[in-house]
Amino acid sequence: MSIWGELISWYEGNKRDLPWRNTTDAYIIWLSEIILQQTRVEQGMPYFYRFAEKYPTVTHFAAAPEDDILKLWQGLGYYSRGRNMLKTAQLVQQLYGGQFPTSYEQLIKLKGIGEYTAAAISSFSANEVRAVVDGNVYRVLARYFGIDEPINSPKGKKIFQQLADEVMDKQRPALHNQAMMEFGAMLCKPKNPACGICPVHLGCAAFKTNATTYLPVKLKTVKIRKRYFNYLLIMDGEMLLMNKRGESDIWANMYDLPLIETEALIEPAQLFQRHNVKEILGSNMAIKDTSEVIKHVLTHQHLFIQFIILEGQPENLQPNWFYTALDNLENLAMPQRIFIFIKKFFNF
DNA sequence: TTCCCGGCAA
DNA sequence: TTGCCGGGAA
């Protein structure tokens, strides 16, 4: 018995009775697996029943208009799943005469079927020895073996797939895969796992070291914010109007030029139509020139910077604005982009 | 209200 | 790598 024997016993005693678990019909299993991609069982269940009733075989499915599929899919999200299903159903109809394939190699070629789904269908319908690795399996393996390799890096994915293959109960692939996933969904949950009643907690690395909260490790996908910086270049005689930055944003406490940030790229002329800008600058300023838009890439933000050269004096200086002599510019700490522009502009 | 979760395709 | 979607938890 593999180390997961306990798990399979637990599964057999505690599994939910789900409709797609009582069949080896690859079409029905495919239907359920696609619906359950990125989707909770409770949410997918009613959809599964509707699809299975309306399209009892892949031949029925293949004959459906796309509009009907999408209508039935409505509310499930990730609508490309529905569109891909139709393509796959039609292909299965053509290539295999409506006999849904059960081998991993055939399945993986179909639209909307990736490694996970191919492993699931082939193991459930034909007991092919293919270890499924879904979100549940990542979690169970990371915790049980105490692996802190990120599960969403290419390297991590490879490691976890290999491990899953290695520890798989090869005598009963379908049962093993079901057990792993059910266990992850019911006991080894993302938050507050039920270690107290876990059948394998004694062998679990994360349980022993109290690390379930930290495993699995997932790389944060830093979402990049786009920001649009409109810098104003304003002179008073030989003095340049500068801005001292606050401490809550990038370039904290450094110096740059008076800045008007917008949610999108904007023409300087448009910018000056804005109520809040008018209020600060008044009506005595004219646009003399505008620089190219410079893209400045930071880890978590992309800045689109343009410099607007103005003539005249603003009516209201903001609290952090001040005039300084040009020969003092060398002494002020500025972001490199700003410094380069100013240096070039004043030719020093 | 925001955050987190999750397979596949391009 | 990023976009695709909706639901449930925080």
Short mmCIF file of C-alpha atoms in Angstrom, two decimals, chain A residues 78-347:
data_model
loop_
_atom_site.label_atom_id
_atom_site.label_comp_id
_atom_site.label_asym_id
_atom_site.label_seq_id
_atom_site.Cartn_x
_atom_site.Cartn_y
_atom_site.Cartn_z
CA TYR A 78 -14.80 31.87 -18.45
CA TYR A 79 -16.99 31.53 -21.51
CA SER A 80 -14.15 30.30 -23.68
CA ARG A 81 -14.71 26.98 -21.92
CA GLY A 82 -18.10 26.74 -23.58
CA ARG A 83 -16.80 27.73 -26.99
CA ASN A 84 -13.90 25.30 -26.73
CA MET A 85 -16.26 22.51 -25.70
CA LEU A 86 -18.25 22.94 -28.88
CA LYS A 87 -15.11 22.78 -31.02
CA THR A 88 -13.94 19.71 -29.16
CA ALA A 89 -17.33 18.02 -29.43
CA GLN A 90 -17.41 18.61 -33.17
CA LEU A 91 -13.88 17.31 -33.52
CA VAL A 92 -14.68 14.20 -31.49
CA GLN A 93 -17.69 13.66 -33.72
CA GLN A 94 -15.55 13.87 -36.85
CA LEU A 95 -12.39 12.11 -35.70
CA TYR A 96 -13.84 9.45 -33.45
CA GLY A 97 -17.40 9.12 -34.69
CA GLY A 98 -18.81 10.45 -31.45
CA GLN A 99 -16.78 8.06 -29.29
CA PHE A 100 -15.15 10.31 -26.72
CA PRO A 101 -11.44 9.43 -26.42
CA THR A 102 -10.09 8.18 -23.11
CA SER A 103 -6.35 8.23 -23.62
CA TYR A 104 -4.25 11.09 -22.32
CA GLU A 105 -2.42 11.46 -25.62
CA GLN A 106 -5.63 11.91 -27.56
CA LEU A 107 -7.29 14.09 -24.97
CA ILE A 108 -4.45 16.55 -24.56
CA LYS A 109 -4.78 17.52 -28.21
CA LEU A 110 -8.35 18.70 -27.82
CA LYS A 111 -9.37 22.31 -27.27
CA GLY A 112 -9.84 23.28 -23.65
CA ILE A 113 -8.15 20.15 -22.34
CA GLY A 114 -4.82 20.74 -20.65
CA GLU A 115 -2.64 18.50 -18.52
CA TYR A 116 -4.95 18.43 -15.57
CA THR A 117 -8.10 17.68 -17.52
CA ALA A 118 -6.44 15.08 -19.72
CA ALA A 119 -5.13 13.30 -16.63
CA ALA A 120 -8.52 13.48 -14.96
CA ILE A 121 -10.53 12.11 -17.87
CA SER A 122 -8.04 9.38 -18.77
CA SER A 123 -7.72 8.15 -15.21
CA PHE A 124 -11.40 8.35 -14.34
CA SER A 125 -12.71 6.82 -17.53
CA ALA A 126 -10.01 4.23 -18.30
CA ASN A 127 -7.82 4.03 -15.21
CA GLU A 128 -4.84 5.33 -17.12
CA VAL A 129 -1.94 6.00 -14.77
CA ARG A 130 -1.85 9.78 -14.89
CA ALA A 131 -1.58 11.85 -11.75
CA VAL A 132 -3.84 14.87 -11.65
CA VAL A 133 -2.36 18.07 -10.30
CA ASP A 134 -4.97 20.68 -9.58
CA GLY A 135 -5.07 23.35 -6.88
CA ASN A 136 -6.01 20.74 -4.28
CA VAL A 137 -3.15 18.45 -5.15
CA TYR A 138 -0.60 21.27 -5.06
CA ARG A 139 -1.77 22.11 -1.58
CA VAL A 140 -1.78 18.55 -0.26
CA LEU A 141 1.67 17.76 -1.63
CA ALA A 142 3.23 21.05 -0.54
CA ARG A 143 1.99 20.57 2.99
CA TYR A 144 2.57 16.87 3.39
CA PHE A 145 6.11 17.00 2.05
CA GLY A 146 6.87 20.49 3.32
CA ILE A 147 7.78 21.90 -0.09
CA ASP A 148 8.10 25.65 -0.30
CA GLU A 149 8.83 25.82 -4.01
CA PRO A 150 6.23 28.21 -5.48
CA ILE A 151 3.43 26.25 -7.13
CA ASN A 152 2.88 28.80 -9.87
CA SER A 153 6.40 29.00 -11.23
CA PRO A 154 7.34 26.82 -14.20
CA LYS A 155 9.96 25.10 -12.06
CA GLY A 156 7.49 24.52 -9.25
CA LYS A 157 4.90 23.08 -11.59
CA LYS A 158 7.40 20.59 -12.91
CA ILE A 159 8.47 19.55 -9.44
CA PHE A 160 4.93 19.02 -8.22
CA GLN A 161 3.89 17.09 -11.32
CA GLN A 162 6.89 14.77 -10.89
CA LEU A 163 6.15 14.29 -7.22
CA ALA A 164 2.49 13.60 -7.94
CA ASP A 165 3.47 10.96 -10.51
CA GLU A 166 5.94 9.44 -8.08
CA VAL A 167 3.63 9.05 -5.10
CA MET A 168 0.64 7.99 -7.11
CA ASP A 169 -1.04 4.69 -6.26
CA LYS A 170 -0.48 3.10 -9.64
CA GLN A 171 -2.76 0.14 -8.93
CA ARG A 172 -5.83 2.35 -8.70
CA PRO A 173 -5.23 5.66 -10.46
CA ALA A 174 -8.84 6.83 -10.55
CA LEU A 175 -9.38 6.23 -6.87
CA HIS A 176 -6.07 7.84 -5.97
CA ASN A 177 -6.76 10.98 -7.99
CA GLN A 178 -10.27 11.35 -6.64
CA ALA A 179 -9.04 10.84 -3.10
CA MET A 180 -6.30 13.45 -3.40
CA MET A 181 -8.63 16.08 -4.72
CA GLU A 182 -11.51 15.31 -2.37
CA PHE A 183 -9.13 15.37 0.56
CA GLY A 184 -7.78 18.75 -0.50
CA ALA A 185 -11.26 20.13 -0.96
CA MET A 186 -12.80 18.76 2.24
CA LEU A 187 -10.02 18.56 4.86
CA CYS A 188 -6.76 20.04 3.62
CA LYS A 189 -8.47 23.31 2.78
CA PRO A 190 -6.63 26.54 1.94
CA LYS A 191 -7.71 28.17 5.20
CA ASN A 192 -8.30 26.38 8.50
CA PRO A 193 -7.48 22.85 7.39
CA ALA A 194 -9.02 20.12 9.52
CA CYS A 195 -5.73 18.69 10.79
CA GLY A 196 -7.49 17.40 13.91
CA ILE A 197 -9.37 14.76 11.92
CA CYS A 198 -6.82 14.37 9.13
CA PRO A 199 -5.98 10.72 8.47
CA VAL A 200 -2.38 11.49 7.49
CA HIS A 201 -1.45 14.36 9.78
CA LEU A 202 1.18 12.30 11.62
CA GLY A 203 3.23 12.10 8.45
CA CYS A 204 2.54 15.67 7.41
CA ALA A 205 5.53 18.02 7.42
CA ALA A 206 3.40 21.14 7.61
CA PHE A 207 1.44 19.76 10.54
CA LYS A 208 4.59 18.87 12.44
CA THR A 209 6.11 22.31 11.97
CA ASN A 210 2.84 24.21 12.19
CA ALA A 211 3.34 25.54 8.69
CA THR A 212 0.00 24.84 7.02
CA THR A 213 -0.67 28.57 6.89
CA TYR A 214 2.45 29.17 4.81
CA LEU A 215 2.09 26.29 2.39
CA PRO A 216 1.69 26.09 -0.47
CA VAL A 217 3.84 29.05 -1.50
CA LYS A 218 2.49 31.04 -4.37
CA LEU A 219 4.34 33.81 -6.15
CA LYS A 220 2.42 37.01 -5.98
CA THR A 221 1.64 38.21 -9.44
CA VAL A 222 2.56 41.82 -9.05
CA LYS A 223 -0.08 43.59 -10.98
CA ILE A 224 1.39 46.55 -12.71
CA ARG A 225 -0.32 49.84 -12.28
CA LYS A 226 -0.15 52.32 -15.12
CA ARG A 227 0.27 55.91 -14.08
CA TYR A 228 0.44 59.05 -16.13
CA PHE A 229 2.66 61.83 -14.87
CA ASN A 230 2.31 65.26 -16.38
CA TYR A 231 5.18 67.39 -15.17
CA LEU A 232 5.03 71.16 -15.42
CA LEU A 233 8.13 73.15 -16.17
CA ILE A 234 7.61 76.66 -14.87
CA MET A 235 10.23 79.40 -14.63
CA ASP A 236 10.31 82.64 -12.78
CA GLY A 237 13.26 84.49 -14.22
CA GLU A 238 16.25 82.29 -13.49
CA MET A 239 14.37 80.29 -10.92
CA LEU A 240 12.74 76.92 -11.54
CA LEU A 241 9.59 75.76 -9.80
CA MET A 242 10.21 72.46 -8.02
CA ASN A 243 8.18 70.02 -5.93
CA LYS A 244 9.20 68.08 -2.86
CA ARG A 245 7.52 64.69 -2.92
CA GLY A 246 5.63 63.20 -0.01
CA GLU A 247 6.66 60.06 1.78
CA SER A 248 3.78 57.79 0.85
CA ASP A 249 4.53 57.29 -2.85
CA ILE A 250 7.45 56.31 -5.04
CA TRP A 251 10.48 58.54 -4.88
CA ALA A 252 9.60 59.43 -1.31
CA ASN A 253 10.92 62.79 -0.10
CA MET A 254 12.84 63.39 -3.27
CA TYR A 255 12.48 66.37 -5.58
CA ASP A 256 10.73 66.60 -8.89
CA LEU A 257 8.66 69.14 -10.78
CA PRO A 258 5.08 70.19 -10.12
CA LEU A 259 3.09 67.12 -11.03
CA ILE A 260 -0.41 66.54 -12.25
CA GLU A 261 -1.23 62.86 -12.35
CA THR A 262 -4.02 61.62 -14.60
CA GLU A 263 -5.72 58.25 -15.08
CA ALA A 264 -4.82 58.20 -18.74
CA LEU A 265 -2.55 59.81 -21.24
CA ILE A 266 -3.86 63.28 -21.88
CA GLU A 267 -3.08 66.12 -24.25
CA PRO A 268 -1.63 69.09 -22.38
CA ALA A 269 -4.34 71.32 -23.80
CA GLN A 270 -6.95 68.93 -22.46
CA LEU A 271 -5.22 68.85 -19.14
CA PHE A 272 -5.61 72.58 -18.82
CA GLN A 273 -9.34 72.35 -19.31
CA ARG A 274 -9.61 70.49 -16.05
CA HIS A 275 -11.25 72.34 -13.25
CA ASN A 276 -8.67 71.46 -10.59
CA VAL A 277 -5.80 72.38 -12.88
CA LYS A 278 -7.33 75.71 -13.80
CA GLU A 279 -7.77 76.47 -10.16
CA ILE A 280 -4.11 75.95 -9.39
CA LEU A 281 -2.57 77.53 -12.44
CA GLY A 282 -5.05 80.27 -13.15
CA SER A 283 -5.58 81.73 -16.60
CA ASN A 284 -2.27 83.45 -17.22
CA MET A 285 -0.29 80.43 -18.33
CA ALA A 286 0.42 79.25 -21.82
CA ILE A 287 1.78 75.98 -23.15
CA LYS A 288 5.03 76.57 -24.88
CA ASP A 289 6.15 73.06 -25.64
CA THR A 290 5.59 69.43 -24.75
CA SER A 291 8.11 66.62 -24.52
CA GLU A 292 7.78 63.10 -25.86
CA VAL A 293 6.03 60.66 -23.60
CA ILE A 294 8.67 58.70 -21.73
CA LYS A 295 7.85 55.24 -20.44
CA HIS A 296 9.54 54.52 -17.15
CA VAL A 297 9.29 50.96 -15.90
CA LEU A 298 9.29 50.12 -12.21
CA THR A 299 8.67 46.72 -10.65
CA HIS A 300 5.06 47.42 -9.84
CA GLN A 301 4.22 50.44 -11.92
CA HIS A 302 4.65 51.73 -15.43
CA LEU A 303 4.98 55.47 -15.54
CA PHE A 304 4.15 57.43 -18.66
CA ILE A 305 5.83 60.75 -18.19
CA GLN A 306 5.49 63.92 -20.23
CA PHE A 307 6.97 67.30 -19.52
CA ILE A 308 4.95 70.38 -20.33
CA ILE A 309 6.87 73.61 -20.68
CA LEU A 310 4.84 76.58 -19.59
CA GLU A 311 5.07 80.33 -19.71
CA GLY A 312 3.66 82.61 -17.05
CA GLN A 313 3.14 82.20 -13.36
CA PRO A 314 0.69 79.96 -11.55
CA GLU A 315 -1.87 81.65 -9.36
CA ASN A 316 -1.60 79.25 -6.49
CA LEU A 317 1.53 77.41 -5.42
CA GLN A 318 0.90 74.05 -3.83
CA PRO A 319 2.33 73.51 -0.33
CA ASN A 320 5.29 71.48 -1.58
CA TRP A 321 6.20 73.75 -4.46
CA PHE A 322 9.12 76.14 -4.26
CA TYR A 323 11.39 78.09 -6.55
CA THR A 324 15.06 77.35 -6.69
CA ALA A 325 18.04 78.71 -8.55
CA LEU A 326 19.28 76.62 -11.45
CA ASP A 327 22.70 76.22 -9.89
CA ASN A 328 21.05 74.59 -6.89
CA LEU A 329 19.56 71.79 -8.97
CA GLU A 330 22.69 69.68 -8.62
CA ASN A 331 22.08 69.58 -4.88
CA LEU A 332 18.53 68.24 -5.00
CA ALA A 333 17.91 64.52 -5.02
CA MET A 334 15.80 63.80 -8.07
CA PRO A 335 14.60 60.66 -9.75
CA GLN A 336 16.96 59.92 -12.60
CA ARG A 337 14.33 60.46 -15.30
CA ILE A 338 13.51 63.90 -14.02
CA PHE A 339 17.12 64.85 -13.56
CA ILE A 340 18.05 63.80 -17.07
CA PHE A 341 15.29 65.86 -18.57
CA ILE A 342 16.12 68.96 -16.58
CA LYS A 343 19.81 68.62 -17.28
CA LYS A 344 19.19 68.34 -20.97
CA PHE A 345 16.65 71.12 -21.00
CA PHE A 346 18.96 73.60 -19.31
CA ASN A 347 22.00 72.28 -21.05
#
